[in-house]
CSV table of C-alpha atoms and ligand atoms in Angstrom, one decimal:
chain,number,residue,atom,x,y,z
A,28,MET,CA,118.0,89.7,105.9
A,29,ASN,CA,120.4,89.0,108.8
A,30,LYS,CA,124.2,88.9,108.6
A,31,SER,CA,124.7,84.9,108.8
A,32,GLU,CA,122.7,84.9,105.4
A,33,ALA,CA,124.2,87.0,103.6
A,34,THR,CA,127.3,89.1,103.6
A,35,THR,CA,127.2,92.2,101.0
A,36,GLN,CA,129.7,91.9,98.3
A,37,LYS,CA,129.7,95.1,96.3
A,38,ILE,CA,127.6,98.2,96.4
A,39,THR,CA,127.3,100.6,93.4
A,40,ILE,CA,125.5,103.8,92.4
A,41,SER,CA,124.3,104.8,89.2
A,42,LYS,CA,121.9,107.5,87.6
A,43,GLN,CA,119.4,106.6,84.7
A,44,ALA,CA,117.3,108.7,83.5
A,45,GLY,CA,118.1,111.2,85.7
A,46,ASP,CA,117.2,109.3,88.9
A,47,TRP,CA,119.7,108.0,91.3
A,48,TYR,CA,120.1,104.7,92.2
A,49,LEU,CA,122.1,102.3,94.7
A,50,SER,CA,122.4,98.9,94.6
A,51,CYS,CA,123.7,96.3,96.9
A,52,SER,CA,124.9,93.0,95.6
A,53,TYR,CA,125.1,89.9,97.9
A,54,GLU,CA,126.3,85.7,98.0
A,55,PHE,CA,123.7,83.7,99.0
A,56,THR,CA,123.3,79.8,99.1
A,57,PRO,CA,120.6,78.5,97.2
A,58,SER,CA,118.9,75.3,98.6
A,59,ALA,CA,116.3,73.2,96.9
A,60,ASN,CA,112.9,73.2,98.5
A,61,ASN,CA,110.0,70.4,98.3
A,62,LYS,CA,108.0,71.0,94.8
A,63,THR,CA,104.0,70.5,95.0
A,64,ILE,CA,104.2,69.6,91.2
A,65,GLU,CA,106.8,66.6,90.0
A,66,VAL,CA,106.6,67.4,86.3
A,67,VAL,CA,105.0,70.4,84.5
A,68,GLY,CA,105.2,71.5,80.6
A,69,VAL,CA,105.0,74.7,79.9
A,70,ASP,CA,103.8,76.6,76.4
A,71,LEU,CA,105.1,79.8,75.5
A,72,GLY,CA,103.0,82.0,73.8
A,73,ILE,CA,101.8,85.6,72.7
A,74,LYS,CA,98.3,86.2,73.7
A,75,THR,CA,99.1,84.5,76.7
A,76,LEU,CA,102.9,84.2,78.3
A,77,ALA,CA,102.6,80.9,79.7
A,78,THR,CA,100.1,77.8,79.7
A,79,LEU,CA,101.1,75.0,81.9
A,80,SER,CA,100.1,71.5,81.4
A,81,THR,CA,98.2,71.6,84.6
A,82,GLY,CA,96.0,73.6,83.2
A,83,GLU,CA,97.3,77.3,85.0
A,84,VAL,CA,97.7,80.1,82.3
A,85,LEU,CA,100.4,83.0,83.4
A,86,LYS,CA,99.0,86.0,81.6
A,87,SER,CA,101.2,88.6,79.7
A,88,VAL,CA,101.8,91.7,80.9
A,89,LEU,CA,103.0,93.3,77.1
A,90,PRO,CA,104.2,96.7,79.0
A,91,TYR,CA,105.6,98.0,75.6
A,92,LYS,CA,102.2,97.4,73.9
A,93,LYS,CA,100.4,99.2,76.6
A,94,ALA,CA,102.8,102.4,76.8
A,95,GLN,CA,103.6,102.6,72.7
A,96,ASN,CA,101.5,105.6,72.0
A,97,LYS,CA,102.8,107.4,75.1
A,98,LEU,CA,106.6,106.5,73.7
A,99,ALA,CA,105.7,107.6,70.0
A,100,LYS,CA,104.6,111.1,71.7
A,101,LEU,CA,107.5,111.6,73.4
A,102,GLN,CA,109.6,110.5,70.6
A,103,ARG,CA,107.3,113.0,68.7
A,104,GLN,CA,108.2,115.3,71.1
A,105,LEU,CA,112.0,115.2,71.1
A,106,SER,CA,112.5,115.3,67.8
A,107,LYS,CA,111.3,119.3,67.7
A,108,LYS,CA,113.6,120.7,69.9
A,109,VAL,CA,116.7,121.9,69.1
A,110,LYS,CA,119.4,119.0,69.9
A,111,HIS,CA,122.0,119.6,72.8
A,112,SER,CA,119.3,122.4,73.9
A,113,SER,CA,118.2,122.2,77.3
A,114,ASN,CA,115.0,121.4,76.3
A,115,TRP,CA,115.7,118.6,74.5
A,116,TYR,CA,117.6,117.3,77.4
A,117,LYS,CA,115.1,117.1,79.4
A,118,ALA,CA,112.9,115.3,76.5
A,119,VAL,CA,115.6,113.0,76.9
A,120,VAL,CA,115.0,112.5,80.4
A,121,LYS,CA,111.2,111.3,80.1
A,122,LEU,CA,111.7,109.1,77.1
A,123,GLY,CA,113.9,107.1,78.8
A,124,LYS,CA,112.1,106.9,82.5
A,125,GLN,CA,109.0,105.6,79.9
A,126,ASN,CA,111.6,103.2,78.7
A,127,ARG,CA,113.1,102.0,81.6
A,128,ARG,CA,109.3,102.0,82.9
A,129,VAL,CA,108.6,99.8,80.1
A,130,ALA,CA,111.7,97.2,81.0
A,131,ASN,CA,111.1,97.0,84.9
A,132,ILE,CA,107.2,95.8,84.4
A,133,ARG,CA,108.4,93.3,81.9
A,134,ARG,CA,111.8,92.2,84.0
A,135,ASP,CA,109.1,91.9,87.2
A,136,ALA,CA,106.4,89.6,85.5
A,137,LEU,CA,109.2,87.4,84.2
A,138,HIS,CA,110.8,87.3,87.6
A,139,LYS,CA,107.3,86.3,88.9
A,140,VAL,CA,107.0,83.6,86.4
A,141,THR,CA,109.8,82.0,86.6
A,142,THR,CA,110.4,81.8,90.4
A,143,TYR,CA,107.1,80.4,90.5
A,144,LEU,CA,108.1,77.4,87.9
A,145,ALA,CA,111.0,76.5,89.5
A,146,LYS,CA,109.9,76.9,93.2
A,147,ASN,CA,107.3,74.7,92.6
A,148,HIS,CA,108.1,72.6,90.4
A,149,GLY,CA,110.2,69.0,90.1
A,150,ILE,CA,110.8,69.4,86.6
A,151,VAL,CA,109.8,71.9,83.7
A,152,VAL,CA,109.5,71.2,80.0
A,153,ILE,CA,109.5,73.9,77.4
A,154,GLU,CA,110.6,73.7,74.0
A,155,ASP,CA,113.4,75.2,72.5
A,156,LEU,CA,111.6,78.2,70.3
A,157,ASN,CA,113.1,79.8,67.4
A,158,VAL,CA,112.9,83.1,68.9
A,159,SER,CA,115.5,84.9,66.4
A,160,GLY,CA,114.0,83.3,63.0
A,161,MET,CA,110.5,84.6,64.9
A,162,LEU,CA,111.7,88.1,65.4
A,163,GLY,CA,112.0,88.1,61.5
A,164,ASN,CA,108.5,87.4,61.5
A,165,HIS,CA,107.5,91.5,61.6
A,166,LYS,CA,103.7,90.5,62.7
A,167,LEU,CA,105.2,88.7,65.7
A,168,ALA,CA,108.4,90.4,66.3
A,169,LYS,CA,107.3,93.2,68.5
A,170,SER,CA,105.2,91.0,70.4
A,171,ILE,CA,107.7,88.5,71.4
A,172,ALA,CA,110.8,90.7,71.8
A,173,ASP,CA,107.9,92.3,74.3
A,174,GLN,CA,107.0,89.0,75.9
A,175,GLY,CA,110.9,88.3,77.4
A,176,PHE,CA,111.2,85.5,75.5
A,177,TYR,CA,115.3,85.2,75.8
A,178,GLU,CA,115.2,86.5,79.7
A,179,PHE,CA,112.2,84.0,80.3
A,180,ARG,CA,115.1,81.2,79.6
A,181,ARG,CA,117.6,82.7,80.7
A,182,GLN,CA,115.9,83.2,84.3
A,183,LEU,CA,114.8,79.8,84.4
A,184,GLU,CA,117.8,78.4,83.6
A,185,TYR,CA,120.2,80.4,86.7
A,186,LYS,CA,116.4,79.7,89.1
A,187,CYS,CA,116.7,76.2,88.5
A,188,GLN,CA,119.7,75.2,89.8
A,189,TRP,CA,119.1,77.2,92.7
A,190,TYR,CA,115.8,75.5,93.4
A,191,GLY,CA,117.0,72.3,92.5
A,192,CYS,CA,114.6,71.9,89.5
A,193,GLU,CA,115.6,70.2,86.6
A,194,LEU,CA,114.7,72.3,82.9
A,195,VAL,CA,114.4,70.3,80.3
A,196,VAL,CA,114.3,71.8,76.7
A,197,VAL,CA,112.1,70.0,73.8
A,198,ASP,CA,113.9,69.9,70.4
A,199,ARG,CA,112.5,72.8,68.4
A,200,PHE,CA,111.1,70.7,66.2
A,201,PHE,CA,109.2,68.1,68.0
A,202,PRO,CA,105.8,69.1,67.0
A,203,SER,CA,103.9,69.7,70.1
A,204,SER,CA,100.8,72.1,68.6
A,205,LYS,CA,99.7,69.7,65.5
A,206,THR,CA,100.1,66.2,68.0
A,207,CYS,CA,97.0,65.3,70.0
A,208,SER,CA,97.8,64.4,73.4
A,209,ASN,CA,95.2,61.9,73.9
A,210,CYS,CA,95.9,59.3,71.0
A,211,GLY,CA,99.2,61.2,69.4
A,212,HIS,CA,97.5,62.0,66.0
A,213,ILE,CA,99.2,64.5,63.8
A,214,GLN,CA,97.3,67.1,61.6
A,215,ASP,CA,98.5,70.6,61.0
A,216,MET,CA,97.3,73.5,63.2
A,217,PRO,CA,97.9,76.9,61.8
A,218,LEU,CA,98.0,79.8,64.2
A,219,ASN,CA,94.6,80.9,64.1
A,220,ILE,CA,93.2,77.9,64.9
A,221,ARG,CA,92.7,78.0,68.9
A,222,THR,CA,90.9,74.6,69.2
A,223,TYR,CA,92.7,71.0,68.8
A,224,ASP,CA,89.9,68.6,67.5
A,225,CYS,CA,91.1,65.3,66.8
A,226,PRO,CA,89.5,63.5,64.3
A,227,GLU,CA,90.5,60.1,65.5
A,228,CYS,CA,89.7,60.2,69.7
A,229,SER,CA,87.5,63.2,69.4
A,230,LEU,CA,89.4,65.0,72.1
A,231,SER,CA,88.8,68.7,71.7
A,232,ILE,CA,91.1,71.1,73.8
A,233,GLU,CA,92.3,74.6,73.4
A,234,ARG,CA,95.7,74.8,71.6
A,235,ASP,CA,98.5,75.7,74.3
A,236,LEU,CA,97.0,73.5,76.7
A,237,ASN,CA,97.4,70.5,74.4
A,238,ALA,CA,100.8,71.3,73.6
A,239,SER,CA,102.2,72.1,77.0
A,240,ILE,CA,100.5,68.4,78.1
A,241,ASN,CA,102.3,67.0,75.3
A,242,LEU,CA,105.0,69.0,76.3
A,243,ARG,CA,105.1,67.1,79.6
A,244,LYS,CA,104.6,63.3,78.2
A,245,ARG,CA,107.8,64.0,76.9
A,246,VAL,CA,110.0,63.7,79.6
A,247,LEU,CA,107.4,61.0,81.3
A,248,ILE,CA,107.8,58.7,78.6
A,249,GLY,CA,111.3,58.8,78.5
A,250,GLU,CA,111.5,60.5,75.0
A,251,VAL,CA,114.1,63.2,76.1
A,252,SER,CA,117.5,61.1,77.4
A,253,SER,CA,119.0,62.4,80.5
A,254,GLU,CA,121.8,63.3,78.5
A,255,CYS,CA,119.7,66.1,76.7
A,256,LYS,CA,118.6,66.8,79.9
A,257,THR,CA,121.8,67.8,81.7
A,258,HIS,CA,123.0,69.4,78.4
A,259,SER,CA,119.8,71.8,78.2
A,260,ARG,CA,120.6,72.7,81.9
A,261,HIS,CA,123.7,73.9,80.9
A,262,ALA,CA,122.9,75.2,77.4
A,263,VAL,CA,123.4,78.8,77.2
A,264,GLY,CA,122.6,79.6,73.5
A,265,LEU,CA,119.2,79.2,71.6
A,266,THR,CA,120.7,78.1,68.6
A,267,VAL,CA,121.7,74.4,70.2
A,268,ASP,CA,118.7,72.4,70.9
A,269,ALA,CA,117.8,70.2,73.9
A,270,CYS,CA,120.3,67.2,72.4
A,271,GLY,CA,123.0,69.4,71.7
A,272,ARG,CA,122.5,69.0,68.1
A,273,SER,CA,122.6,72.6,66.4
A,274,ALA,CA,119.9,73.9,64.0
A,275,ALA,CA,121.5,73.1,61.4
A,276,ASP,CA,121.8,69.9,62.0
A,277,SER,CA,118.0,69.7,62.2
A,278,SER,CA,117.1,71.6,59.2
A,279,GLY,CA,114.5,70.2,56.8
A,280,ARG,CA,111.5,69.1,59.4
A,281,SER,CA,108.8,71.5,59.5
A,282,ARG,CA,108.1,74.0,62.7
A,283,LYS,CA,105.5,73.0,64.7
B,312,LIG,ZN1,93.4,62.1,69.7
């Protein structure tokens, strides 16, 4: 990067898990670029990170799950050492390095996906997932934390502003998975059912793809007002839905 594009503002030197890091921060002026796709619906999942309404599937990385055995082994080794002995410190550094590796892999994967979405799409439609509620489900909690849903949305929010893309966050109670993306029929869809088979119009479609198409349609048919879109672009907390209502205002309606 040449001098006219960026000016270094701050240099930080830090030590993490025994390694030294030097980071430079600089100011840059983001600019909107031409988009290849106008509106895209994005369904976030556990098995796949995201399914787009274009049919594209963005794979999960789940670094914690992959490193779980190694982390457990390092944790066991650490617990056997005498606290504050030199071997204990060595084990602490080893564990720290492995944890950092997991975090770096996750962050890198999320950056690639969020940059791709913001750079190539005019409007990105996502669902306002109740992440804290989902983290309460112990079966899903590890995978959700590993997937980095919070971080996904945080990155998407600022990158959409950088690249001139609009982020629309649809009300979490919108039944994106239960609705047929072809005829609008609504039926129950337990999590283990992976294909949406519509009894009304005979559509048979992969569950997440169906949901992402519904999210896209929500914007195309104008179900999300511009007021909601503007709000969602500046929303910070996950407890506020696309129209600015708190989760408490929306209680009583069923989860998708
Ligand atoms: Zn149908």
